[in-house]
């Protein structure tokens, strides 16, 4: 009798995995090509430090501190001189109710203080960051004109999180040996250098979302009115304020042709000194102009402030650079340092009476680069140890298998 052929078991059938392994075993050129591509990609995107030569690199963004903040956007609104109750009733509440209806919004939180309002729009975690920013801007632009008081304009906060503050620095006058020169520059001078030179230079760096100034004094013109002089000339405070606000303008007129040449006629009103403001005409009485200097005294003074920046018990002027959301903090800090090295030679300098030349320098006092590198070193050490342990265990298992087979 003929016996039926045995049916091959599932274990005897060639599996898909065996086909894949067999393909790579029989095509060693493909294996080495894929291995080379993987090694090249690993070196190109690796965040670890090392000598990679001229290899084009795009390291993955890494940070020493995990960003576990909520997916939120902040709307700021200023209305100077208004009480917290006025801010809440006329600014914060209308904006909060308008922002509640946007897609993906989980909750809206708000804070009202003197002359200032902050609204925090919390989105769901799966909502893309810049998509939420565009929705908030779209909502603010579509608000009816009667929603907010006249002259009040809400603004959207920077595209960064609280952990984006990666670089803090101070502006200090130093001599050629790096020693501080006390009294070389006043705090208001250092603040002006920070606001008009250093801040704008750092804001142009790729990956930087915002550069904020801290400490010092913001210079402004103070108009101290004389009530008796105002009463004698019949001038009100409103008239003085209106004249001052409208004086700092350049006005264009027209052209005049004289002797076949055109002359441009314009009014120069840009204020450059306190004397310019004192010459501003407030009103006319009996064909006699009443100027600001007749009813007030104009001086340069500091603006009101609510905080200072302290270093070693002394007040200093500085700033903080915030990295844009999703950017590589390590690369952004390197760009910031390159920009500082570029602008530092052009910062103001001053010769003291004793002959010492003091130049303003940017001195970092918080740089997350060191912390990031230490974190990467810890990670690389752990990876190397895990690879060595895995290799040792695999070798031991292989030797034990061969020994058992020989026995």
Tab-separated table of C-alpha atoms in Angstrom:
chain	number	residue	atom	x	y	z
A	1	UNK	CA	0.000	0.000	0.000
A	2	UNK	CA	1.225	3.498	-0.851
A	3	UNK	CA	1.706	5.662	2.202
A	4	UNK	CA	0.512	9.322	1.930
A	5	UNK	CA	3.247	11.944	1.928
A	6	UNK	CA	3.572	13.765	5.240
A	7	UNK	CA	2.268	17.318	5.300
A	8	UNK	CA	5.096	19.737	6.094
A	9	UNK	CA	4.660	21.486	9.364
A	10	UNK	CA	4.492	25.252	9.628
A	11	UNK	CA	7.967	25.294	11.190
A	12	UNK	CA	9.419	23.567	8.113
A	13	UNK	CA	7.964	26.107	5.692
A	14	UNK	CA	10.252	29.004	4.781
A	15	UNK	CA	8.950	32.117	6.562
A	16	UNK	CA	9.062	35.716	5.455
A	17	UNK	CA	11.765	36.412	7.999
A	18	UNK	CA	13.923	33.657	6.503
A	19	UNK	CA	13.490	35.184	3.057
A	20	UNK	CA	14.564	38.600	4.357
A	21	UNK	CA	17.595	37.221	6.193
A	22	UNK	CA	18.534	35.123	3.182
A	23	UNK	CA	18.329	38.136	0.888
A	24	UNK	CA	20.756	40.137	3.025
A	25	UNK	CA	23.097	37.165	3.472
A	26	UNK	CA	23.294	36.681	-0.269
A	27	UNK	CA	23.680	40.418	-1.077
A	28	UNK	CA	26.550	41.694	1.026
A	29	UNK	CA	26.951	44.826	-1.125
A	30	UNK	CA	23.436	45.942	-0.199
A	31	UNK	CA	24.172	45.309	3.489
A	32	UNK	CA	27.348	47.396	3.473
A	33	UNK	CA	25.640	50.175	1.494
A	34	UNK	CA	22.746	50.403	3.968
A	35	UNK	CA	25.206	50.264	6.879
A	36	UNK	CA	27.199	53.148	5.404
A	37	UNK	CA	24.022	55.224	4.921
A	38	UNK	CA	22.949	54.558	8.510
A	39	UNK	CA	26.366	55.537	9.863
A	40	UNK	CA	26.386	58.727	7.746
A	41	UNK	CA	22.878	59.674	8.886
A	42	UNK	CA	23.792	58.971	12.504
A	43	UNK	CA	26.833	61.233	12.316
A	44	UNK	CA	24.884	63.968	10.498
A	45	UNK	CA	22.051	64.091	13.034
A	46	UNK	CA	23.989	63.137	16.159
A	47	UNK	CA	23.838	65.767	18.934
A	48	UNK	CA	27.078	64.558	20.511
A	49	UNK	CA	30.301	66.490	20.240
A	50	UNK	CA	33.085	65.062	18.116
A	51	UNK	CA	35.421	65.705	15.248
A	52	UNK	CA	33.230	65.241	12.181
A	53	UNK	CA	35.411	67.365	9.879
A	54	UNK	CA	33.558	69.022	6.997
A	55	UNK	CA	30.628	66.627	7.226
A	56	UNK	CA	27.360	68.596	6.849
A	57	UNK	CA	25.499	68.234	10.118
A	58	UNK	CA	21.998	68.994	11.325
A	59	UNK	CA	21.945	67.859	14.974
A	60	UNK	CA	18.610	66.957	16.486
A	61	UNK	CA	17.348	69.552	18.995
A	62	UNK	CA	18.398	68.618	22.521
A	63	UNK	CA	17.922	70.352	25.839
A	64	UNK	CA	18.971	69.632	29.384
A	65	UNK	CA	15.518	70.423	30.794
A	66	UNK	CA	12.379	68.664	29.559
A	67	UNK	CA	9.653	71.060	28.469
A	68	UNK	CA	6.506	69.830	30.221
A	69	UNK	CA	4.652	73.142	29.975
A	70	UNK	CA	1.148	73.313	28.616
A	71	UNK	CA	0.402	74.046	24.976
A	72	UNK	CA	-0.575	77.671	25.463
A	73	UNK	CA	-0.579	81.066	23.790
A	74	UNK	CA	-0.493	84.342	25.716
A	75	UNK	CA	-2.329	87.522	24.730
A	76	UNK	CA	-1.037	90.774	26.271
A	77	UNK	CA	-2.990	94.008	26.373
A	78	UNK	CA	-1.874	97.369	27.753
A	79	UNK	CA	-4.124	100.238	28.769
A	80	UNK	CA	-1.946	102.644	30.772
A	81	UNK	CA	-3.379	104.287	33.855
A	82	UNK	CA	-6.410	102.001	34.237
A	83	UNK	CA	-7.326	100.168	37.410
A	84	UNK	CA	-7.473	96.360	37.582
A	85	UNK	CA	-11.292	96.561	37.710
A	86	UNK	CA	-11.409	98.611	34.495
A	87	UNK	CA	-8.980	96.217	32.835
A	88	UNK	CA	-11.079	93.222	33.871
A	89	UNK	CA	-14.444	94.666	32.799
A	90	UNK	CA	-13.474	96.396	29.547
A	91	UNK	CA	-10.502	94.381	28.255
A	92	UNK	CA	-9.944	90.994	29.898
A	93	UNK	CA	-13.556	89.779	30.037
A	94	UNK	CA	-14.474	90.650	26.399
A	95	UNK	CA	-11.267	89.055	25.104
A	96	UNK	CA	-11.699	85.945	27.249
A	97	UNK	CA	-15.234	85.307	26.038
A	98	UNK	CA	-14.171	85.853	22.422
A	99	UNK	CA	-11.248	83.416	22.640
A	100	UNK	CA	-13.321	80.641	24.243
A	101	UNK	CA	-14.916	79.573	20.963
A	102	UNK	CA	-11.749	78.644	19.071
A	103	UNK	CA	-11.184	75.011	18.004
A	104	UNK	CA	-8.939	72.906	20.205
A	105	UNK	CA	-9.129	75.217	23.228
A	106	UNK	CA	-9.118	73.405	26.557
A	107	UNK	CA	-9.368	76.403	28.898
A	108	UNK	CA	-8.728	80.144	29.083
A	109	UNK	CA	-7.130	81.820	32.106
A	110	UNK	CA	-6.731	85.542	32.632
A	111	UNK	CA	-5.082	88.057	34.933
A	112	UNK	CA	-5.812	91.782	35.257
A	113	UNK	CA	-3.423	94.203	36.950
A	114	UNK	CA	-2.879	97.951	36.898
A	115	UNK	CA	-2.805	98.984	33.231
A	116	UNK	CA	-2.083	95.472	32.001
A	117	UNK	CA	-3.970	92.308	31.076
A	118	UNK	CA	-2.712	88.768	30.393
A	119	UNK	CA	-4.823	85.986	28.891
A	120	UNK	CA	-3.513	82.410	28.700
A	121	UNK	CA	-5.218	80.277	26.042
A	122	UNK	CA	-4.579	76.574	26.798
A	123	UNK	CA	-4.912	74.245	23.787
A	124	UNK	CA	-5.119	70.475	23.638
A	125	UNK	CA	-1.765	68.690	23.537
A	126	UNK	CA	-2.279	67.366	20.011
A	127	UNK	CA	-2.809	70.879	18.596
A	128	UNK	CA	0.222	72.093	16.622
A	129	UNK	CA	1.935	75.093	18.225
A	130	UNK	CA	2.032	77.464	15.257
A	131	UNK	CA	-1.433	76.423	14.123
A	132	UNK	CA	-2.785	77.599	17.468
A	133	UNK	CA	-0.938	80.918	17.080
A	134	UNK	CA	-2.530	81.506	13.695
A	135	UNK	CA	-5.990	80.773	15.117
A	136	UNK	CA	-5.471	83.273	17.943
A	137	UNK	CA	-4.254	85.967	15.544
A	138	UNK	CA	-7.191	85.273	13.238
A	139	UNK	CA	-9.618	85.631	16.134
A	140	UNK	CA	-8.064	88.888	17.361
A	141	UNK	CA	-8.154	90.368	13.856
A	142	UNK	CA	-11.851	89.515	13.421
A	143	UNK	CA	-13.040	91.158	16.664
A	144	UNK	CA	-15.674	93.891	16.180
A	145	UNK	CA	-14.394	97.434	16.619
A	146	UNK	CA	-16.601	98.005	19.688
A	147	UNK	CA	-15.196	95.011	21.590
A	148	UNK	CA	-12.297	96.963	23.139
A	149	UNK	CA	-11.913	100.633	24.094
A	150	UNK	CA	-10.455	103.016	21.564
A	151	UNK	CA	-6.680	102.836	21.304
A	152	UNK	CA	-6.402	99.415	23.012
A	153	UNK	CA	-4.695	96.794	20.868
A	154	UNK	CA	-3.995	93.231	22.120
A	155	UNK	CA	-0.755	91.549	21.076
A	156	UNK	CA	0.306	87.915	20.945
A	157	UNK	CA	3.249	86.789	23.052
A	158	UNK	CA	6.508	85.433	21.591
A	159	UNK	CA	6.589	81.968	20.045
A	160	UNK	CA	8.503	80.460	22.950
A	161	UNK	CA	7.922	78.729	26.269
A	162	UNK	CA	9.137	79.529	29.764
A	163	UNK	CA	12.052	77.108	29.353
A	164	UNK	CA	13.252	79.013	26.308
A	165	UNK	CA	15.280	81.442	28.453
A	166	UNK	CA	18.674	79.918	27.721
A	167	UNK	CA	21.078	82.873	27.815
A	168	UNK	CA	21.283	85.682	30.406
A	169	UNK	CA	23.935	88.377	30.305
A	170	UNK	CA	24.935	91.733	31.783
A	171	UNK	CA	26.511	94.833	30.272
A	172	UNK	CA	29.567	95.897	32.243
A	173	UNK	CA	32.326	98.463	31.570
A	174	UNK	CA	35.661	96.599	31.674
A	175	UNK	CA	39.265	97.629	31.058
A	176	UNK	CA	41.664	95.916	28.681
A	177	UNK	CA	42.481	93.303	31.345
A	178	UNK	CA	38.845	92.412	31.978
A	179	UNK	CA	38.583	94.231	35.305
A	180	UNK	CA	35.413	96.224	36.051
A	181	UNK	CA	35.640	100.020	35.935
A	182	UNK	CA	33.058	101.400	38.410
A	183	UNK	CA	31.320	104.620	37.411
A	184	UNK	CA	32.438	104.553	33.787
A	185	UNK	CA	28.846	104.330	32.513
A	186	UNK	CA	25.623	105.176	34.304
A	187	UNK	CA	22.752	102.707	34.515
A	188	UNK	CA	20.607	104.708	32.090
A	189	UNK	CA	23.459	104.745	29.555
A	190	UNK	CA	23.909	100.979	29.812
A	191	UNK	CA	20.136	100.478	29.450
A	192	UNK	CA	20.128	102.604	26.279
A	193	UNK	CA	23.000	100.522	24.859
A	194	UNK	CA	21.068	97.348	25.665
A	195	UNK	CA	17.781	98.611	24.199
A	196	UNK	CA	19.118	100.161	21.005
A	197	UNK	CA	22.210	98.125	20.135
A	198	UNK	CA	22.587	94.721	21.801
A	199	UNK	CA	18.903	93.780	21.850
A	200	UNK	CA	18.314	94.459	18.167
A	201	UNK	CA	21.508	92.630	17.198
A	202	UNK	CA	20.511	89.488	19.111
A	203	UNK	CA	16.946	89.564	17.808
A	204	UNK	CA	18.330	89.117	14.296
A	205	UNK	CA	19.937	85.788	15.269
A	206	UNK	CA	18.227	82.746	13.761
A	207	UNK	CA	16.296	80.784	16.388
A	208	UNK	CA	15.885	83.677	18.846
A	209	UNK	CA	12.247	84.534	19.541
A	210	UNK	CA	12.706	87.515	21.863
A	211	UNK	CA	15.371	89.478	23.731
A	212	UNK	CA	14.152	91.236	26.878
A	213	UNK	CA	15.966	93.988	28.788
A	214	UNK	CA	16.326	93.834	32.562
A	215	UNK	CA	17.561	96.436	35.033
A	216	UNK	CA	18.757	100.004	34.658
A	217	UNK	CA	16.704	103.076	33.894
A	218	UNK	CA	14.738	103.875	30.746
A	219	UNK	CA	15.305	107.523	29.897
A	220	UNK	CA	12.299	109.696	29.131
A	221	UNK	CA	11.285	113.348	29.112
A	222	UNK	CA	9.427	114.564	32.208
A	223	UNK	CA	7.156	117.598	31.882
A	224	UNK	CA	6.648	119.067	35.377
A	225	UNK	CA	3.769	121.541	35.048
A	226	UNK	CA	3.468	124.682	37.183
A	227	UNK	CA	-0.181	125.058	38.328
A	228	UNK	CA	0.159	128.796	39.022
A	229	UNK	CA	1.664	129.513	35.589
A	230	UNK	CA	-1.007	127.399	33.913
A	231	UNK	CA	-3.744	129.266	35.774
A	232	UNK	CA	-2.244	132.633	34.836
A	233	UNK	CA	-2.091	131.750	31.134
A	234	UNK	CA	-5.411	129.920	31.096
A	235	UNK	CA	-3.820	126.613	30.009
A	236	UNK	CA	-5.077	123.172	31.029
A	237	UNK	CA	-3.126	119.969	31.501
A	238	UNK	CA	-4.966	118.424	28.548
A	239	UNK	CA	-3.705	121.168	26.241
A	240	UNK	CA	-0.121	120.659	27.417
A	241	UNK	CA	-0.353	116.877	26.948
A	242	UNK	CA	-1.864	117.285	23.463
A	243	UNK	CA	0.818	119.754	22.400
A	244	UNK	CA	3.639	117.509	23.623
A	245	UNK	CA	2.217	114.383	21.960
A	246	UNK	CA	1.765	116.163	18.622
A	247	UNK	CA	5.131	117.925	18.666
A	248	UNK	CA	7.418	114.951	18.018
A	249	UNK	CA	6.498	114.667	14.327
A	250	UNK	CA	8.080	115.502	10.988
A	251	UNK	CA	5.483	117.051	8.667
A	252	UNK	CA	5.774	116.995	4.888
A	253	UNK	CA	4.454	119.988	2.927
A	254	UNK	CA	5.078	120.483	-0.781
A	255	UNK	CA	7.706	121.528	-3.297
A	256	UNK	CA	8.395	125.069	-4.507
A	257	UNK	CA	10.020	125.906	-7.823
A	258	UNK	CA	12.413	128.852	-7.649
A	259	UNK	CA	14.696	129.717	-10.560
A	260	UNK	CA	13.996	126.397	-12.291
A	261	UNK	CA	14.909	124.455	-9.147
A	262	UNK	CA	12.554	122.578	-6.867
A	263	UNK	CA	12.838	123.007	-3.096
A	264	UNK	CA	11.193	120.557	-0.710
A	265	UNK	CA	9.370	122.242	2.139
A	266	UNK	CA	8.819	120.180	5.291
A	267	UNK	CA	8.502	120.721	9.015
A	268	UNK	CA	11.110	119.161	11.292
A	269	UNK	CA	9.561	118.284	14.640
A	270	UNK	CA	11.700	115.423	15.923
A	271	UNK	CA	12.564	116.140	19.560
A	272	UNK	CA	16.272	115.821	20.328
A	273	UNK	CA	16.589	117.661	23.655
A	274	UNK	CA	14.570	119.066	26.530
A	275	UNK	CA	14.913	122.552	25.022
A	276	UNK	CA	13.031	121.369	21.928
A	277	UNK	CA	10.057	120.366	24.062
A	278	UNK	CA	10.162	123.627	25.995
A	279	UNK	CA	9.805	125.494	22.678
A	280	UNK	CA	6.604	123.683	21.717
A	281	UNK	CA	3.651	126.077	21.397
A	282	UNK	CA	0.661	125.094	23.543
A	283	UNK	CA	-1.739	127.924	22.694
A	284	UNK	CA	-1.883	131.553	21.620
A	285	UNK	CA	-3.129	134.386	23.841
A	286	UNK	CA	-3.513	137.868	22.286
A	287	UNK	CA	-1.250	136.882	19.390
A	288	UNK	CA	1.410	135.740	21.869
A	289	UNK	CA	2.458	132.076	21.779
A	290	UNK	CA	2.412	130.244	25.077
A	291	UNK	CA	5.141	127.607	25.064
A	292	UNK	CA	5.602	124.530	27.227
A	293	UNK	CA	8.557	126.206	28.916
A	294	UNK	CA	6.264	129.022	30.096
A	295	UNK	CA	4.012	126.692	32.089
A	296	UNK	CA	6.239	123.685	32.835
A	297	UNK	CA	9.790	122.476	33.313
A	298	UNK	CA	11.115	119.743	30.990
A	299	UNK	CA	13.882	117.464	32.294
A	300	UNK	CA	15.340	114.043	31.496
A	301	UNK	CA	14.470	111.396	34.047
A	302	UNK	CA	14.000	107.659	34.565
A	303	UNK	CA	10.780	105.839	33.813
A	304	UNK	CA	8.924	104.018	36.565
A	305	UNK	CA	10.084	100.456	37.184
A	306	UNK	CA	9.095	97.509	39.361
A	307	UNK	CA	12.309	95.494	39.520
A	308	UNK	CA	16.088	95.512	39.236
A	309	UNK	CA	18.867	93.130	38.211
A	310	UNK	CA	21.396	92.455	40.979
A	311	UNK	CA	24.881	90.980	40.632
A	312	UNK	CA	27.040	90.561	43.713
A	313	UNK	CA	25.077	93.194	45.628
A	314	UNK	CA	25.386	95.835	42.883
A	315	UNK	CA	22.708	96.885	40.418
A	316	UNK	CA	23.512	96.060	36.792
A	317	UNK	CA	21.891	96.144	33.354
A	318	UNK	CA	21.367	92.983	31.342
A	319	UNK	CA	19.084	90.972	29.144
A	320	UNK	CA	17.740	87.518	28.420
A	321	UNK	CA	17.565	85.747	25.055
A	322	UNK	CA	14.645	83.352	24.503
A	323	UNK	CA	14.899	80.525	21.979
A	324	UNK	CA	12.038	79.951	19.552
A	325	UNK	CA	9.761	76.956	20.146
A	326	UNK	CA	11.064	73.797	18.470
A	327	UNK	CA	14.487	75.246	17.682
A	328	UNK	CA	17.772	73.725	18.832
A	329	UNK	CA	18.862	75.580	22.004
A	330	UNK	CA	22.502	74.502	21.660
A	331	UNK	CA	22.772	75.801	18.096
A	332	UNK	CA	20.915	79.020	18.965
A	333	UNK	CA	23.297	79.770	21.855
A	334	UNK	CA	26.294	79.256	19.566
A	335	UNK	CA	24.786	81.746	17.100
A	336	UNK	CA	24.202	84.230	19.940
A	337	UNK	CA	27.843	84.011	21.004
A	338	UNK	CA	28.995	84.544	17.427
A	339	UNK	CA	26.819	87.662	17.135
A	340	UNK	CA	28.114	89.024	20.459
A	341	UNK	CA	31.709	88.525	19.337
A	342	UNK	CA	30.826	90.480	16.187
A	343	UNK	CA	29.231	93.509	17.882
A	344	UNK	CA	31.362	93.780	21.032
A	345	UNK	CA	34.247	95.718	19.392
A	346	UNK	CA	31.771	98.408	18.341
A	347	UNK	CA	30.201	98.955	21.772
A	348	UNK	CA	30.867	102.354	23.412
A	349	UNK	CA	34.107	103.034	25.249
A	350	UNK	CA	35.159	105.877	27.534
A	351	UNK	CA	38.515	107.137	28.854
A	352	UNK	CA	38.559	107.756	32.598
A	353	UNK	CA	40.475	110.639	34.243
A	354	UNK	CA	43.257	108.246	35.284
A	355	UNK	CA	43.748	107.113	31.671
A	356	UNK	CA	41.900	103.811	31.985
A	357	UNK	CA	39.893	102.940	28.880
A	358	UNK	CA	36.579	101.333	29.825
A	359	UNK	CA	34.584	99.534	27.147
A	360	UNK	CA	31.150	98.016	27.517
A	361	UNK	CA	31.319	94.217	27.382
A	362	UNK	CA	28.658	91.510	27.371
A	363	UNK	CA	29.259	89.185	30.330
A	364	UNK	CA	27.124	85.975	30.392
A	365	UNK	CA	26.008	84.749	33.797
A	366	UNK	CA	23.612	81.977	32.715
A	367	UNK	CA	24.535	79.824	29.742
A	368	UNK	CA	22.700	76.530	29.296
A	369	UNK	CA	25.412	75.213	26.969
A	370	UNK	CA	27.406	73.717	29.848
A	371	UNK	CA	24.360	71.971	31.275
A	372	UNK	CA	23.383	70.587	27.849
A	373	UNK	CA	26.890	69.248	27.212
A	374	UNK	CA	26.980	67.593	30.640
A	375	UNK	CA	23.633	65.940	29.911
A	376	UNK	CA	24.889	64.690	26.532
A	377	UNK	CA	28.081	63.354	28.139
A	378	UNK	CA	25.991	61.451	30.675
A	379	UNK	CA	23.831	60.033	27.888
A	380	UNK	CA	26.829	58.993	25.766
A	381	UNK	CA	28.459	57.304	28.774
A	382	UNK	CA	25.273	55.369	29.483
A	383	UNK	CA	24.960	54.298	25.830
A	384	UNK	CA	28.574	53.097	25.690
A	385	UNK	CA	28.127	51.121	28.885
A	386	UNK	CA	24.938	49.520	27.577
A	387	UNK	CA	26.664	48.551	24.311
A	388	UNK	CA	29.579	46.986	26.173
A	389	UNK	CA	27.235	45.049	28.478
A	390	UNK	CA	25.162	43.832	25.509
A	391	UNK	CA	28.287	42.739	23.645
A	392	UNK	CA	29.626	40.914	26.714
A	393	UNK	CA	26.329	39.119	27.328
A	394	UNK	CA	26.039	38.109	23.658
A	395	UNK	CA	29.619	36.808	23.580
A	396	UNK	CA	29.115	34.850	26.810
A	397	UNK	CA	25.884	33.325	25.502
A	398	UNK	CA	27.563	32.373	22.209
A	399	UNK	CA	30.515	30.730	23.961
A	400	UNK	CA	28.208	28.807	26.276
A	401	UNK	CA	26.158	27.600	23.302
A	402	UNK	CA	29.269	26.417	21.457
A	403	UNK	CA	30.606	24.678	24.564
A	404	UNK	CA	27.313	22.837	25.110
A	405	UNK	CA	27.184	21.768	21.477
A	406	UNK	CA	30.748	20.382	21.602
A	407	UNK	CA	29.929	18.427	24.741
